[in-house]
Amino acid sequence: MSQLVIGTAGHIDHGKTSLVKAITGTNTDNLNEEKIRGMTIDLGFAYWNKSITIIDVPGHEKFIRNMAAGAAGIHFGLVVVAADDGIMPQTIEHIDILTLLGVNKGWVAITKIDIVDDPDWIELVEMDISDCLSERGFKSFSIRRINNINHEGVDLLKKDILSIENRKIQSLNKKFRMNIDRVFSKTGFGTVVTGTVLNGTAITGEEIEIFPAKLKSKIRGLQSHGGSTNIVEKGDRAAINLSNMKSVKLHRGDIISTPGILNHSKYIIANIQMIQSTHWKIKNNQRLRFHFGTVEVLGRVIFHSPMVLKKGNKINLIIKLETELSTVMDDLFIIRSYSPMETIAGGLVLNPNPKGNWKELIEICPQLPTDSSKRFEFYVSYNWSKPKSINEWNNLFFNSNINIEKLIELYGLKVSKNGIVYSIKGKKQATKDILRYFNESYEKNPYRKILTFLSIKNNLNWSERWLQTIIENLVSKKLIN
């Protein structure tokens, strides 16, 4: 059974770490600096049982980068608000980050009710929280009031959370991918990396690839929830022991995956949504911070037409990154202002590695659908001269919740003998273009009896498999010989 990962969210000093300890018995503040300062700085992990892990995130505004890294691998949120303070700036920012990353369900804990004597005030705080969550599309399964002294309310919250432990995280694709959130060396074992499995499965002994360095290694051993296992799957918290790999070569933000499914790119086509509460405006070529998985990268946004983005605006655009990044179709990410740092938008990857010249990218950018199924159909039609196989499409959309075979049938697409997917319209266009090419070639040189396969491919700029498919079709219809 796949595991569920819950992430805390809330302002500094609202009792997130204390609540996690009350629920799981684990103090997630392990760093000496955290103990000295009495505040969470980095991610903390508490394994409650075989089904549930809780990730405790820092609440201070200076450590939002770490919070975003933790939120990248969770399934449900645990929103913590202190009764004496009520909703504070990082409460709102954390909730925005959760919902922008697709985490829109969870629980609410109103802590420190033992220091508030006014029941009406707590009632008002609860109403404010409900309104704040509703405005952002976050559904709370329950709102519990927690006494930090005698832990009244904790058992009810634990019961609420345990009610979802049998839910399964579905994965349509077996290709493995995991964002690394911790790297360390363990005596007798070597390098170990941890993270939440985003896609597919990993099995002991399998070969893996690590990005961005493109390092190859094998899985020496696997652990999940503190126990050894031979397999981890989507949704699991995993510790992976890597063979022949030095820990200094790896960092938080690196990605471990099935070999051959990821690529580097400095350009991404994405759809972004400005949050409703931001006062920021985004202009063309503005420098911003982008949080993909557990990594933060700097880059600029390029609009396909003149505009300025304001709160609530939603649009397709091109992101030009300052460092190469490995992301995939339909990944969600966070956008923060460069300085001062504030969460201002979220994004959806529409093309993680766009090809073509700048004019072509600007042309295709506004046309890309945000719906994965419609985007697949669009790409099949748009790239009609260089169609891909079913396997290639599955690799491109392995992170998307779609079934390529079913979509081929739904959209009336065809599959050739050599396995490539094409549309009827694309085939008609190809037939028209190749016959025109033959006629033009004959007019230029009527005495030339043979056109080589390579010269036809190069002149038409088609893929070899597509040209083979069209020529075989023309020969079968006796249009050429």
Tab-separated table of C-alpha atoms in Angstrom, residues 1-467:
chain	number	residue	atom	x	y	z
A	1	MET	CA	0.000	0.000	0.000
A	2	SER	CA	1.368	3.447	-0.935
A	3	GLN	CA	1.961	5.927	1.858
A	4	LEU	CA	0.494	9.362	2.458
A	5	VAL	CA	2.620	12.406	3.203
A	6	ILE	CA	1.186	15.304	5.219
A	7	GLY	CA	2.890	18.684	5.396
A	8	THR	CA	2.460	21.345	8.051
A	9	ALA	CA	1.729	24.949	7.101
A	10	GLY	CA	1.632	28.046	9.248
A	11	HIS	CA	3.351	31.118	10.661
A	12	ILE	CA	6.446	30.967	12.841
A	13	ASP	CA	5.851	30.143	16.528
A	14	HIS	CA	2.307	28.870	15.948
A	15	GLY	CA	3.185	25.435	17.307
A	16	LYS	CA	3.674	23.281	14.200
A	17	THR	CA	6.629	21.322	15.579
A	18	SER	CA	5.007	20.853	19.002
A	19	LEU	CA	1.841	19.584	17.348
A	20	VAL	CA	3.761	17.097	15.191
A	21	LYS	CA	5.491	15.801	18.322
A	22	ALA	CA	2.129	15.481	20.114
A	23	ILE	CA	0.746	13.477	17.184
A	24	THR	CA	3.737	11.266	16.344
A	25	GLY	CA	6.007	11.396	19.401
A	26	THR	CA	8.866	12.724	17.242
A	27	ASN	CA	10.624	16.046	17.686
A	28	THR	CA	11.461	17.104	14.124
A	29	ASP	CA	13.858	19.898	15.171
A	30	ASN	CA	17.153	18.030	14.918
A	31	LEU	CA	19.627	20.781	14.046
A	32	ASN	CA	21.581	22.347	16.930
A	33	GLU	CA	20.690	25.798	15.630
A	34	GLU	CA	16.990	24.877	15.695
A	35	LYS	CA	17.255	23.778	19.323
A	36	ILE	CA	19.213	26.894	20.330
A	37	ARG	CA	16.927	29.346	18.529
A	38	GLY	CA	13.721	27.463	19.271
A	39	MET	CA	12.552	27.663	15.678
A	40	THR	CA	12.381	25.303	12.716
A	41	ILE	CA	14.885	26.148	9.991
A	42	ASP	CA	14.934	23.104	7.738
A	43	LEU	CA	12.550	20.298	6.903
A	44	GLY	CA	11.769	17.776	9.632
A	45	PHE	CA	10.341	14.296	9.138
A	46	ALA	CA	8.143	12.298	11.488
A	47	TYR	CA	7.137	8.747	10.595
A	48	TRP	CA	3.830	8.218	12.331
A	49	ASN	CA	3.005	4.709	11.145
A	50	LYS	CA	3.499	2.499	8.082
A	51	SER	CA	0.972	4.574	6.146
A	52	ILE	CA	1.604	8.195	7.142
A	53	THR	CA	4.594	10.550	7.301
A	54	ILE	CA	4.387	14.162	8.452
A	55	ILE	CA	6.820	16.747	7.091
A	56	ASP	CA	7.298	19.723	9.386
A	57	VAL	CA	8.238	22.925	7.548
A	58	PRO	CA	9.749	26.196	8.818
A	59	GLY	CA	7.343	29.074	9.389
A	60	HIS	CA	9.741	32.000	9.199
A	61	GLU	CA	9.593	34.092	6.021
A	62	LYS	CA	13.372	33.692	5.545
A	63	PHE	CA	12.932	29.930	5.122
A	64	ILE	CA	10.031	29.837	2.655
A	65	ARG	CA	12.456	28.243	0.185
A	66	ASN	CA	12.709	25.236	2.524
A	67	MET	CA	8.952	25.222	3.032
A	68	ALA	CA	8.355	25.090	-0.738
A	69	ALA	CA	10.819	22.203	-1.001
A	70	GLY	CA	8.863	20.282	1.621
A	71	ALA	CA	5.475	21.058	0.078
A	72	ALA	CA	6.608	19.658	-3.271
A	73	GLY	CA	6.150	16.078	-2.095
A	74	ILE	CA	3.044	16.122	0.089
A	75	HIS	CA	-0.525	14.959	-0.458
A	76	PHE	CA	-2.421	16.728	2.340
A	77	GLY	CA	-1.854	19.871	4.376
A	78	LEU	CA	-2.048	20.385	8.142
A	79	VAL	CA	-2.688	24.112	8.605
A	80	VAL	CA	-1.665	25.350	12.046
A	81	VAL	CA	-2.881	28.707	13.411
A	82	ALA	CA	-2.254	29.996	16.931
A	83	ALA	CA	-5.393	31.149	18.704
A	84	ASP	CA	-3.760	34.281	20.108
A	85	ASP	CA	-2.386	35.540	16.765
A	86	GLY	CA	-4.918	34.237	14.248
A	87	ILE	CA	-4.007	34.319	10.562
A	88	MET	CA	-0.589	35.829	9.913
A	89	PRO	CA	1.438	36.576	6.725
A	90	GLN	CA	3.150	33.167	6.466
A	91	THR	CA	-0.147	31.419	7.190
A	92	ILE	CA	-1.484	32.906	3.969
A	93	GLU	CA	1.723	32.354	2.000
A	94	HIS	CA	1.939	28.710	3.061
A	95	ILE	CA	-1.675	28.061	2.078
A	96	ASP	CA	-1.037	29.741	-1.283
A	97	ILE	CA	1.988	27.510	-1.846
A	98	LEU	CA	0.024	24.371	-0.968
A	99	THR	CA	-2.861	25.141	-3.300
A	100	LEU	CA	-0.580	26.248	-6.140
A	101	LEU	CA	1.141	22.863	-5.887
A	102	GLY	CA	-2.195	21.045	-6.073
A	103	VAL	CA	-2.474	20.326	-2.337
A	104	ASN	CA	-6.009	21.534	-1.684
A	105	LYS	CA	-7.240	19.269	1.122
A	106	GLY	CA	-6.285	18.679	4.734
A	107	TRP	CA	-6.935	19.644	8.327
A	108	VAL	CA	-6.764	22.746	10.502
A	109	ALA	CA	-5.427	22.927	14.044
A	110	ILE	CA	-6.049	26.039	16.133
A	111	THR	CA	-3.274	25.802	18.731
A	112	LYS	CA	-2.585	27.601	22.029
A	113	ILE	CA	-6.240	27.841	23.045
A	114	ASP	CA	-4.970	27.496	26.632
A	115	ILE	CA	-3.659	31.091	26.559
A	116	VAL	CA	-6.852	32.662	25.162
A	117	ASP	CA	-9.640	33.256	27.686
A	118	ASP	CA	-12.142	34.678	25.209
A	119	PRO	CA	-14.204	31.930	23.428
A	120	ASP	CA	-15.647	34.529	21.050
A	121	TRP	CA	-12.127	35.399	19.876
A	122	ILE	CA	-11.364	31.752	19.074
A	123	GLU	CA	-14.682	31.541	17.235
A	124	LEU	CA	-13.667	34.585	15.189
A	125	VAL	CA	-10.260	33.035	14.398
A	126	GLU	CA	-11.985	29.868	13.204
A	127	MET	CA	-14.284	31.876	10.931
A	128	ASP	CA	-11.309	33.804	9.507
A	129	ILE	CA	-9.482	30.544	8.765
A	130	SER	CA	-12.523	29.069	7.022
A	131	ASP	CA	-12.884	32.179	4.849
A	132	CYS	CA	-9.171	32.238	4.008
A	133	LEU	CA	-9.157	28.567	2.987
A	134	SER	CA	-12.376	28.894	1.005
A	135	GLU	CA	-11.009	31.850	-0.980
A	136	ARG	CA	-8.023	29.700	-2.016
A	137	GLY	CA	-9.940	26.526	-2.789
A	138	PHE	CA	-8.574	24.541	0.161
A	139	LYS	CA	-11.032	22.051	1.667
A	140	SER	CA	-10.610	21.387	5.384
A	141	PHE	CA	-11.728	17.944	6.542
A	142	SER	CA	-11.935	19.258	10.102
A	143	ILE	CA	-10.959	22.174	12.335
A	144	ARG	CA	-9.738	21.144	15.781
A	145	ARG	CA	-8.858	23.328	18.767
A	146	ILE	CA	-5.663	22.219	20.505
A	147	ASN	CA	-4.638	22.889	24.099
A	148	ASN	CA	-0.825	22.989	24.107
A	149	ILE	CA	-0.597	22.247	27.842
A	150	ASN	CA	-2.782	19.147	28.274
A	151	HIS	CA	-3.002	18.221	24.554
A	152	GLU	CA	-6.801	18.365	24.576
A	153	GLY	CA	-8.010	18.030	20.984
A	154	VAL	CA	-4.950	16.102	19.753
A	155	ASP	CA	-6.661	12.705	19.907
A	156	LEU	CA	-9.584	13.999	17.841
A	157	LEU	CA	-7.168	15.415	15.262
A	158	LYS	CA	-5.269	12.101	15.138
A	159	LYS	CA	-8.543	10.255	14.581
A	160	ASP	CA	-9.415	12.657	11.732
A	161	ILE	CA	-6.072	12.100	10.030
A	162	LEU	CA	-6.110	8.317	10.454
A	163	SER	CA	-9.448	8.150	8.664
A	164	ILE	CA	-7.664	8.712	5.327
A	165	GLU	CA	-4.715	6.317	5.780
A	166	ASN	CA	-6.187	3.674	3.464
A	167	ARG	CA	-6.386	6.019	0.484
A	168	LYS	CA	-4.131	5.001	-2.390
A	169	ILE	CA	-2.004	7.205	-4.607
A	170	GLN	CA	-2.510	5.999	-8.164
A	171	SER	CA	0.271	5.916	-10.766
A	172	LEU	CA	-0.526	5.195	-14.420
A	173	ASN	CA	3.142	4.891	-15.305
A	174	LYS	CA	5.944	2.780	-13.852
A	175	LYS	CA	8.709	5.277	-14.699
A	176	PHE	CA	10.382	6.397	-11.488
A	177	ARG	CA	11.112	9.960	-10.385
A	178	MET	CA	11.900	11.481	-7.001
A	179	ASN	CA	13.042	14.944	-5.912
A	180	ILE	CA	15.894	14.689	-3.415
A	181	ASP	CA	15.300	16.613	-0.191
A	182	ARG	CA	18.149	15.171	1.925
A	183	VAL	CA	21.604	13.730	1.217
A	184	PHE	CA	23.839	12.063	3.805
A	185	SER	CA	26.448	9.336	4.297
A	186	LYS	CA	25.903	6.398	6.604
A	187	THR	CA	28.779	4.303	7.894
A	188	GLY	CA	28.779	0.871	6.282
A	189	PHE	CA	26.263	1.909	3.637
A	190	GLY	CA	27.601	4.958	1.832
A	191	THR	CA	25.462	7.654	0.245
A	192	VAL	CA	21.752	7.826	1.040
A	193	VAL	CA	19.197	10.199	-0.501
A	194	THR	CA	15.622	10.729	0.657
A	195	GLY	CA	12.465	12.130	-0.865
A	196	THR	CA	8.850	11.444	-1.722
A	197	VAL	CA	8.345	9.245	-4.785
A	198	LEU	CA	6.586	11.384	-7.394
A	199	ASN	CA	6.136	8.805	-10.150
A	200	GLY	CA	6.289	5.081	-10.722
A	201	THR	CA	8.281	2.511	-8.768
A	202	ALA	CA	11.897	1.781	-7.871
A	203	ILE	CA	13.285	-1.673	-7.086
A	204	THR	CA	16.506	-2.701	-5.377
A	205	GLY	CA	19.213	-3.413	-7.947
A	206	GLU	CA	17.780	-1.156	-10.631
A	207	GLU	CA	19.912	1.383	-12.462
A	208	ILE	CA	18.979	5.036	-11.971
A	209	GLU	CA	20.038	8.412	-13.326
A	210	ILE	CA	20.632	11.575	-11.288
A	211	PHE	CA	20.044	15.073	-12.671
A	212	PRO	CA	21.311	17.693	-13.333
A	213	ALA	CA	24.756	16.021	-13.281
A	214	LYS	CA	23.523	13.041	-15.380
A	215	LEU	CA	25.217	10.584	-13.036
A	216	LYS	CA	24.461	6.868	-13.261
A	217	SER	CA	24.188	4.590	-10.248
A	218	LYS	CA	22.370	1.526	-8.945
A	219	ILE	CA	19.976	1.177	-6.055
A	220	ARG	CA	21.895	-0.703	-3.396
A	221	GLY	CA	19.081	-0.683	-0.886
A	222	LEU	CA	15.718	0.868	-0.076
A	223	GLN	CA	14.035	1.934	3.125
A	224	SER	CA	10.602	3.338	3.791
A	225	HIS	CA	9.316	4.394	7.202
A	226	GLY	CA	12.533	3.195	8.818
A	227	GLY	CA	12.255	-0.377	7.522
A	228	SER	CA	13.979	-2.139	4.635
A	229	THR	CA	11.986	-2.884	1.510
A	230	ASN	CA	12.627	-4.114	-2.028
A	231	ILE	CA	10.284	-1.662	-3.732
A	232	VAL	CA	8.970	1.876	-3.278
A	233	GLU	CA	6.119	3.407	-5.270
A	234	LYS	CA	4.401	6.704	-5.929
A	235	GLY	CA	3.537	8.478	-2.692
A	236	ASP	CA	6.090	6.666	-0.521
A	237	ARG	CA	8.694	8.425	1.579
A	238	ALA	CA	11.876	6.669	0.491
A	239	ALA	CA	15.514	6.450	1.559
A	240	ILE	CA	17.668	5.168	-1.297
A	241	ASN	CA	21.167	3.801	-0.740
A	242	LEU	CA	23.190	4.434	-3.920
A	243	SER	CA	26.119	2.337	-5.115
A	244	ASN	CA	29.489	3.945	-5.872
A	245	MET	CA	28.253	7.495	-5.354
A	246	LYS	CA	29.876	10.199	-3.223
A	247	SER	CA	27.473	12.338	-1.218
A	248	VAL	CA	29.353	15.535	-2.114
A	249	LYS	CA	28.198	15.116	-5.715
A	250	LEU	CA	24.525	15.286	-4.724
A	251	HIS	CA	22.366	18.088	-3.337
A	252	ARG	CA	18.810	18.899	-2.346
A	253	GLY	CA	16.990	19.721	-5.559
A	254	ASP	CA	18.635	16.966	-7.604
A	255	ILE	CA	16.317	14.450	-9.245
A	256	ILE	CA	16.703	10.689	-9.255
A	257	SER	CA	14.850	8.843	-12.015
A	258	THR	CA	14.547	5.966	-14.447
A	259	PRO	CA	17.330	6.453	-17.044
A	260	GLY	CA	16.400	8.230	-20.258
A	261	ILE	CA	13.166	9.954	-19.214
A	262	LEU	CA	14.556	13.398	-18.315
A	263	ASN	CA	16.346	16.111	-20.276
A	264	HIS	CA	17.939	19.466	-19.506
A	265	SER	CA	16.558	22.755	-20.750
A	266	LYS	CA	16.896	26.459	-20.046
A	267	TYR	CA	13.559	27.163	-21.713
A	268	ILE	CA	10.106	26.091	-20.552
A	269	ILE	CA	6.645	26.919	-21.883
A	270	ALA	CA	4.249	27.221	-18.970
A	271	ASN	CA	0.871	28.497	-17.911
A	272	ILE	CA	1.052	30.723	-14.846
A	273	GLN	CA	-1.646	31.973	-12.490
A	274	MET	CA	-1.108	35.088	-10.370
A	275	ILE	CA	-2.480	34.706	-6.837
A	276	GLN	CA	-5.393	36.922	-5.828
A	277	SER	CA	-3.700	38.444	-2.793
A	278	THR	CA	-0.501	39.696	-4.446
A	279	HIS	CA	0.268	43.368	-4.988
A	280	TRP	CA	3.052	42.474	-7.418
A	281	LYS	CA	2.895	42.949	-11.169
A	282	ILE	CA	4.968	40.919	-13.625
A	283	LYS	CA	6.449	42.620	-16.665
A	284	ASN	CA	8.107	41.120	-19.723
A	285	ASN	CA	11.662	39.895	-19.078
A	286	GLN	CA	11.284	40.301	-15.309
A	287	ARG	CA	13.706	38.307	-13.149
A	288	LEU	CA	11.949	35.928	-10.757
A	289	ARG	CA	12.507	32.922	-8.497
A	290	PHE	CA	11.081	29.580	-9.613
A	291	HIS	CA	10.594	26.642	-7.248
A	292	PHE	CA	10.477	23.303	-9.081
A	293	GLY	CA	10.252	20.335	-6.744
A	294	THR	CA	12.937	20.805	-4.114
A	295	VAL	CA	15.093	23.244	-6.104
A	296	GLU	CA	15.004	27.024	-6.582
A	297	VAL	CA	16.260	28.528	-9.860
A	298	LEU	CA	16.373	32.079	-11.181
A	299	GLY	CA	14.954	33.060	-14.546
A	300	ARG	CA	12.953	35.523	-16.590
A	301	VAL	CA	9.474	35.424	-18.091
A	302	ILE	CA	8.987	36.167	-21.791
A	303	PHE	CA	5.504	37.149	-23.010
A	304	HIS	CA	4.235	36.298	-26.488
A	305	SER	CA	2.605	39.742	-26.706
A	306	PRO	CA	2.958	43.071	-24.804
A	307	MET	CA	1.245	42.967	-21.391
A	308	VAL	CA	1.626	43.332	-17.637
A	309	LEU	CA	0.361	40.571	-15.348
A	310	LYS	CA	-1.648	41.519	-12.266
A	311	LYS	CA	-3.333	39.559	-9.482
A	312	GLY	CA	-5.660	36.837	-10.749
A	313	ASN	CA	-4.261	36.923	-14.314
A	314	LYS	CA	-3.600	33.599	-16.050
A	315	ILE	CA	-1.533	33.197	-19.211
A	316	ASN	CA	0.855	31.026	-21.230
A	317	LEU	CA	4.429	32.315	-21.407
A	318	ILE	CA	8.037	31.258	-21.922
A	319	ILE	CA	10.431	30.974	-18.989
A	320	LYS	CA	14.120	31.530	-19.677
A	321	LEU	CA	16.114	30.010	-16.816
A	322	GLU	CA	19.627	30.994	-15.763
A	323	THR	CA	20.600	27.362	-15.150
A	324	GLU	CA	19.477	24.203	-16.902
A	325	LEU	CA	16.589	22.385	-15.283
A	326	SER	CA	15.049	18.933	-15.584
A	327	THR	CA	11.285	19.107	-15.353
A	328	VAL	CA	8.450	17.240	-17.082
A	329	MET	CA	5.072	17.841	-18.650
A	330	ASP	CA	2.390	18.947	-16.164
A	331	ASP	CA	4.740	19.634	-13.257
A	332	LEU	CA	3.449	22.332	-10.904
A	333	PHE	CA	5.788	25.016	-9.585
A	334	ILE	CA	5.899	28.182	-7.480
A	335	ILE	CA	6.941	31.683	-8.579
A	336	ARG	CA	8.334	34.164	-6.045
A	337	SER	CA	9.508	37.728	-6.524
A	338	TYR	CA	13.245	38.297	-6.719
A	339	SER	CA	13.464	40.869	-3.924
A	340	PRO	CA	11.832	41.194	-1.484
A	341	MET	CA	10.880	37.527	-1.739
A	342	GLU	CA	7.129	36.894	-1.799
A	343	THR	CA	4.999	34.166	-3.363
A	344	ILE	CA	3.198	35.763	-6.312
A	345	ALA	CA	2.115	32.985	-8.690
A	346	GLY	CA	2.019	29.299	-9.509
A	347	GLY	CA	2.668	27.539	-12.774
A	348	LEU	CA	1.989	24.444	-14.867
A	349	VAL	CA	4.622	23.074	-17.268
A	350	LEU	CA	3.163	22.811	-20.786
A	351	ASN	CA	6.429	21.936	-22.531
A	352	PRO	CA	9.575	21.133	-20.496
A	353	ASN	CA	11.961	21.184	-23.448
A	354	PRO	CA	10.539	23.180	-26.390
A	355	LYS	CA	12.267	22.852	-29.755
A	356	GLY	CA	12.452	25.291	-32.634
A	357	ASN	CA	13.577	28.838	-33.250
A	358	TRP	CA	12.358	31.798	-31.221
A	359	LYS	CA	9.648	32.692	-33.729
A	360	GLU	CA	8.226	29.162	-33.520
A	361	LEU	CA	8.231	29.217	-29.708
A	362	ILE	CA	6.386	32.542	-29.627
A	363	GLU	CA	3.874	31.165	-32.133
A	364	ILE	CA	3.124	27.939	-30.297
A	365	CYS	CA	3.139	29.408	-26.759
A	366	PRO	CA	-0.403	30.925	-26.661
A	367	GLN	CA	-1.903	27.914	-28.453
A	368	LEU	CA	-0.961	25.216	-25.930
A	369	PRO	CA	-3.945	23.891	-23.920
A	370	THR	CA	-3.576	23.518	-20.165
A	371	ASP	CA	-5.616	20.299	-20.326
A	372	SER	CA	-3.177	17.391	-20.803
A	373	SER	CA	-5.464	15.401	-23.113
A	374	LYS	CA	-6.139	18.337	-25.413
A	375	ARG	CA	-2.440	19.234	-25.403
A	376	PHE	CA	-1.579	15.716	-26.583
A	377	GLU	CA	-4.032	16.066	-29.476
A	378	PHE	CA	-2.617	19.515	-30.273
A	379	TYR	CA	0.964	18.238	-30.422
A	380	VAL	CA	0.026	15.311	-32.665
A	381	SER	CA	-1.549	17.760	-35.121
A	382	TYR	CA	1.057	20.506	-34.795
A	383	ASN	CA	4.051	18.190	-35.234
A	384	TRP	CA	2.435	16.239	-38.068
A	385	SER	CA	5.683	16.057	-40.099
A	386	LYS	CA	7.630	14.424	-37.250
A	387	PRO	CA	5.144	12.184	-35.427
A	388	LYS	CA	6.136	10.179	-32.368
A	389	SER	CA	5.514	6.602	-31.296
A	390	ILE	CA	3.124	5.597	-28.504
A	391	ASN	CA	6.131	4.893	-26.286
A	392	GLU	CA	7.606	8.337	-26.968
A	393	TRP	CA	4.287	9.998	-26.105
A	394	ASN	CA	4.076	7.925	-22.914
A	395	ASN	CA	7.556	9.130	-21.967
A	396	LEU	CA	6.608	12.774	-22.549
A	397	PHE	CA	3.360	12.531	-20.569
A	398	PHE	CA	4.434	10.027	-17.890
A	399	ASN	CA	3.648	12.573	-15.156
A	400	SER	CA	0.212	13.379	-16.584
A	401	ASN	CA	-2.937	11.581	-15.553
A	402	ILE	CA	-3.801	10.475	-19.092
A	403	ASN	CA	-3.911	7.209	-21.031
A	404	ILE	CA	-2.338	7.690	-24.472
A	405	GLU	CA	-3.926	4.573	-25.995
A	406	LYS	CA	-7.411	5.703	-24.968
A	407	LEU	CA	-6.784	9.229	-26.268
A	408	ILE	CA	-5.711	7.856	-29.650
A	409	GLU	CA	-9.103	6.189	-29.920
A	410	LEU	CA	-10.988	9.196	-28.493
A	411	TYR	CA	-9.512	11.684	-30.983
A	412	GLY	CA	-9.709	9.354	-33.989
A	413	LEU	CA	-5.934	9.169	-34.396
A	414	LYS	CA	-4.111	6.404	-36.250
A	415	VAL	CA	-1.057	4.250	-35.525
A	416	SER	CA	1.173	3.200	-38.436
A	417	LYS	CA	2.824	-0.191	-38.941
A	418	ASN	CA	6.080	1.216	-37.563
A	419	GLY	CA	4.267	2.448	-34.430
A	420	ILE	CA	3.952	6.210	-34.914
A	421	VAL	CA	0.795	8.161	-34.047
A	422	TYR	CA	-0.722	10.517	-36.624
A	423	SER	CA	-3.948	12.291	-37.498
A	424	ILE	CA	-5.937	11.828	-40.714
A	425	LYS	CA	-5.501	15.543	-41.407
A	426	GLY	CA	-1.744	15.194	-40.990
A	427	LYS	CA	-1.632	12.276	-43.392
A	428	LYS	CA	-3.595	14.238	-46.006
A	429	GLN	CA	-1.229	17.187	-45.643
A	430	ALA	CA	1.794	14.894	-45.952
A	431	THR	CA	0.387	13.219	-49.077
A	432	LYS	CA	-0.287	16.618	-50.646
A	433	ASP	CA	3.209	17.912	-49.833
A	434	ILE	CA	5.110	14.873	-51.074
A	435	LEU	CA	3.203	14.702	-54.369
A	436	ARG	CA	3.849	18.409	-54.887
A	437	TYR	CA	7.533	17.807	-54.201
A	438	PHE	CA	7.631	14.975	-56.749
A	439	ASN	CA	5.947	17.160	-59.375
A	440	GLU	CA	8.245	20.107	-58.736
A	441	SER	CA	11.313	17.850	-58.880
A	442	TYR	CA	10.136	16.384	-62.193
A	443	GLU	CA	9.499	19.841	-63.650
A	444	LYS	CA	13.033	20.925	-62.718
A	445	ASN	CA	14.609	17.750	-64.100
A	446	PRO	CA	12.223	15.648	-66.237
A	447	TYR	CA	15.009	13.198	-67.132
A	448	ARG	CA	15.740	12.249	-63.567
A	449	LYS	CA	13.997	8.933	-62.919
A	450	ILE	CA	14.926	8.339	-59.280
A	451	LEU	CA	14.673	10.416	-56.099
A	452	THR	CA	16.580	8.985	-53.149
A	453	PHE	CA	14.905	8.446	-49.807
A	454	LEU	CA	17.487	10.647	-48.073
A	455	SER	CA	17.049	13.566	-50.460
A	456	ILE	CA	13.261	13.450	-50.032
A	457	LYS	CA	13.583	13.367	-46.215
A	458	ASN	CA	16.032	16.260	-46.140
A	459	ASN	CA	14.031	18.438	-48.514
A	460	LEU	CA	10.724	17.891	-46.741
A	461	ASN	CA	12.323	17.924	-43.256
A	462	TRP	CA	10.310	14.910	-42.131
A	463	SER	CA	11.202	12.120	-39.772
A	464	GLU	CA	12.398	8.921	-41.405
A	465	ARG	CA	9.534	6.839	-39.968
A	466	TRP	CA	6.936	9.315	-41.233
A	467	LEU	CA	8.373	9.406	-44.744
